[in-house]
mmCIF file of C-alpha atoms in Angstrom:
data_model
loop_
_atom_site.group_PDB
_atom_site.id
_atom_site.type_symbol
_atom_site.label_atom_id
_atom_site.label_comp_id
_atom_site.label_asym_id
_atom_site.label_seq_id
_atom_site.Cartn_x
_atom_site.Cartn_y
_atom_site.Cartn_z
ATOM 1 C CA MET S 23 46.210 -20.084 -26.900
ATOM 2 C CA ILE S 24 44.560 -18.747 -30.071
ATOM 3 C CA LEU S 25 42.154 -16.569 -28.082
ATOM 4 C CA SER S 26 45.028 -15.079 -26.100
ATOM 5 C CA LEU S 27 46.948 -14.349 -29.290
ATOM 6 C CA VAL S 28 43.927 -12.614 -30.859
ATOM 7 C CA GLY S 29 43.404 -10.738 -27.591
ATOM 8 C CA VAL S 30 46.976 -9.461 -27.580
ATOM 9 C CA VAL S 31 46.610 -8.342 -31.204
ATOM 10 C CA LEU S 32 43.431 -6.434 -30.269
ATOM 11 C CA LEU S 33 45.263 -4.793 -27.369
ATOM 12 C CA ILE S 34 47.944 -3.612 -29.802
ATOM 13 C CA VAL S 35 45.307 -2.356 -32.267
ATOM 14 C CA GLY S 36 43.731 -0.408 -29.418
ATOM 15 C CA ALA S 37 47.046 1.180 -28.530
ATOM 16 C CA VAL S 38 47.577 2.220 -32.157
ATOM 17 C CA CYS S 39 44.071 3.733 -32.308
ATOM 18 C CA ASP S 40 44.800 5.674 -29.122
ATOM 19 C CA ILE S 41 48.006 7.035 -30.647
ATOM 20 C CA PHE S 42 46.167 8.071 -33.832
ATOM 21 C CA GLY S 43 43.449 9.729 -31.756
ATOM 22 C CA ALA S 44 46.006 11.641 -29.693
ATOM 23 C CA VAL S 45 47.864 12.804 -32.792
ATOM 24 C CA GLY S 46 44.578 13.875 -34.371
ATOM 25 C CA MET S 47 43.576 15.827 -31.283
ATOM 26 C CA HIS S 48 46.876 17.659 -31.473
ATOM 27 C CA ARG S 49 47.082 18.198 -35.243
ATOM 28 C CA PHE S 50 43.519 18.805 -36.438
ATOM 29 C CA ARG S 51 42.459 22.417 -36.689
ATOM 30 C CA ASN S 52 38.743 22.642 -36.057
ATOM 31 C CA PHE S 53 36.285 21.351 -33.508
ATOM 32 C CA TYR S 54 34.612 18.706 -35.629
ATOM 33 C CA LEU S 55 37.853 17.087 -36.772
ATOM 34 C CA ARG S 56 39.091 16.996 -33.197
ATOM 35 C CA LEU S 57 35.791 15.465 -32.144
ATOM 36 C CA HIS S 58 36.331 12.787 -34.803
ATOM 37 C CA ALA S 59 39.849 12.118 -33.516
ATOM 38 C CA ALA S 60 38.554 11.822 -29.962
ATOM 39 C CA THR S 61 35.925 9.348 -31.113
ATOM 40 C CA VAL S 62 38.525 7.248 -32.942
ATOM 41 C CA GLY S 63 40.624 7.204 -29.800
ATOM 42 C CA THR S 64 37.663 6.243 -27.656
ATOM 43 C CA VAL S 65 36.083 3.602 -29.849
ATOM 44 C CA GLY S 66 39.234 2.056 -31.283
ATOM 45 C CA GLY S 67 41.367 2.631 -28.238
ATOM 46 C CA LYS S 68 38.881 1.281 -25.728
ATOM 47 C CA PHE S 69 36.540 -1.095 -27.571
ATOM 48 C CA TYR S 70 39.248 -3.315 -29.061
ATOM 49 C CA PRO S 71 41.252 -3.637 -25.829
ATOM 50 C CA PHE S 72 38.083 -4.551 -23.928
ATOM 51 C CA ILE S 73 37.349 -7.270 -26.483
ATOM 52 C CA GLY S 74 40.977 -8.394 -26.343
ATOM 53 C CA ALA S 75 40.939 -8.552 -22.560
ATOM 54 C CA GLY S 76 37.692 -10.504 -22.740
ATOM 55 C CA LEU S 77 39.218 -13.034 -25.133
ATOM 56 C CA ILE S 78 42.284 -13.438 -22.929
ATOM 57 C CA ALA S 79 40.014 -13.959 -19.917
ATOM 58 C CA LEU S 80 37.989 -16.555 -21.845
ATOM 59 C CA ASP S 81 41.168 -18.405 -22.740
ATOM 60 C CA ARG S 82 42.172 -18.537 -19.073
ATOM 61 C CA GLY S 83 38.703 -19.615 -17.908
ATOM 62 C CA LEU S 84 37.738 -16.349 -16.197
ATOM 63 C CA LEU S 85 34.162 -16.176 -17.427
ATOM 64 C CA SER S 86 33.008 -13.377 -15.127
ATOM 65 C CA VAL S 87 35.908 -11.150 -16.187
ATOM 66 C CA ALA S 88 35.203 -11.913 -19.834
ATOM 67 C CA GLY S 89 31.527 -11.074 -19.382
ATOM 68 C CA VAL S 90 32.295 -7.744 -17.771
ATOM 69 C CA ALA S 91 34.815 -6.921 -20.504
ATOM 70 C CA PHE S 92 32.371 -7.726 -23.334
ATOM 71 C CA LEU S 93 29.539 -5.834 -21.631
ATOM 72 C CA SER S 94 31.792 -2.827 -21.085
ATOM 73 C CA ALA S 95 32.916 -2.924 -24.708
ATOM 74 C CA PHE S 96 29.404 -2.896 -26.112
ATOM 75 C CA THR S 97 28.249 -0.231 -23.650
ATOM 76 C CA LEU S 98 31.186 1.916 -24.678
ATOM 77 C CA LEU S 99 30.431 1.322 -28.357
ATOM 78 C CA ILE S 100 26.866 2.588 -27.945
ATOM 79 C CA THR S 101 27.501 5.509 -25.601
ATOM 80 C CA THR S 102 30.494 6.972 -27.438
ATOM 81 C CA SER S 103 28.617 7.719 -30.632
ATOM 82 C CA VAL S 104 25.664 9.162 -28.726
ATOM 83 C CA GLY S 105 27.985 11.333 -26.645
ATOM 84 C CA SER S 106 29.903 12.687 -29.613
ATOM 85 C CA HIS S 107 26.695 13.546 -31.445
ATOM 86 C CA ALA S 108 25.314 15.288 -28.368
ATOM 87 C CA LEU S 109 28.539 17.254 -27.955
ATOM 88 C CA ALA S 110 28.555 18.352 -31.597
ATOM 89 C CA TYR S 111 24.889 19.324 -31.473
ATOM 90 C CA ALA S 112 25.348 21.305 -28.250
ATOM 91 C CA ALA S 113 28.432 23.103 -29.585
ATOM 92 C CA GLU S 114 26.610 24.115 -32.763
ATOM 93 C CA ARG S 115 23.475 25.222 -30.906
ATOM 94 C CA ALA S 116 25.482 27.228 -28.365
ATOM 95 C CA GLY S 117 27.322 29.015 -31.161
ATOM 96 C CA VAL S 118 30.724 27.727 -30.094
ATOM 97 C CA VAL S 119 31.320 26.418 -33.608
ATOM 98 C CA LYS S 120 29.548 27.187 -36.851
ATOM 99 C CA ILE S 121 28.743 24.896 -39.714
ATOM 100 C CA GLU S 122 30.458 26.461 -42.721
ATOM 101 C CA HIS S 123 28.826 24.322 -45.373
ATOM 102 C CA ASP S 124 25.599 22.504 -44.589
ATOM 103 C CA GLU S 125 25.104 19.827 -47.223
ATOM 104 C CA LEU S 126 21.755 18.811 -45.814
ATOM 105 C CA GLY S 127 20.483 22.340 -45.489
ATOM 106 C CA GLY S 128 18.841 24.019 -48.340
ATOM 107 C CA ASP S 129 15.679 25.442 -49.584
ATOM 108 C CA TRP S 130 12.826 23.263 -48.361
ATOM 109 C CA ASP S 131 10.311 25.161 -50.489
ATOM 110 C CA ASP S 132 11.328 23.297 -53.673
#
């Protein structure tokens, strides 16, 4: 019963993260902020519901479903950050977006 309750709460948290991600995609002005909003929607909106579904499945004795849900959640957690970094790097290298202020750049001759 406790696992199902926690699972339902995680499903609701995931829905809220998806809403925040969708609002951010609509409201943010530049590429990088929209990329951040998409990542929030993906990680928060998919990772937490997968964990919640896994907990609900554990509570009902569906071990194979719980295993697939947990494995999917951790795969998603790893691949989302890699994908967003690759997308940002490719957009900057292709000249689609420019970095206006590079805090890490500078004169390396110092």
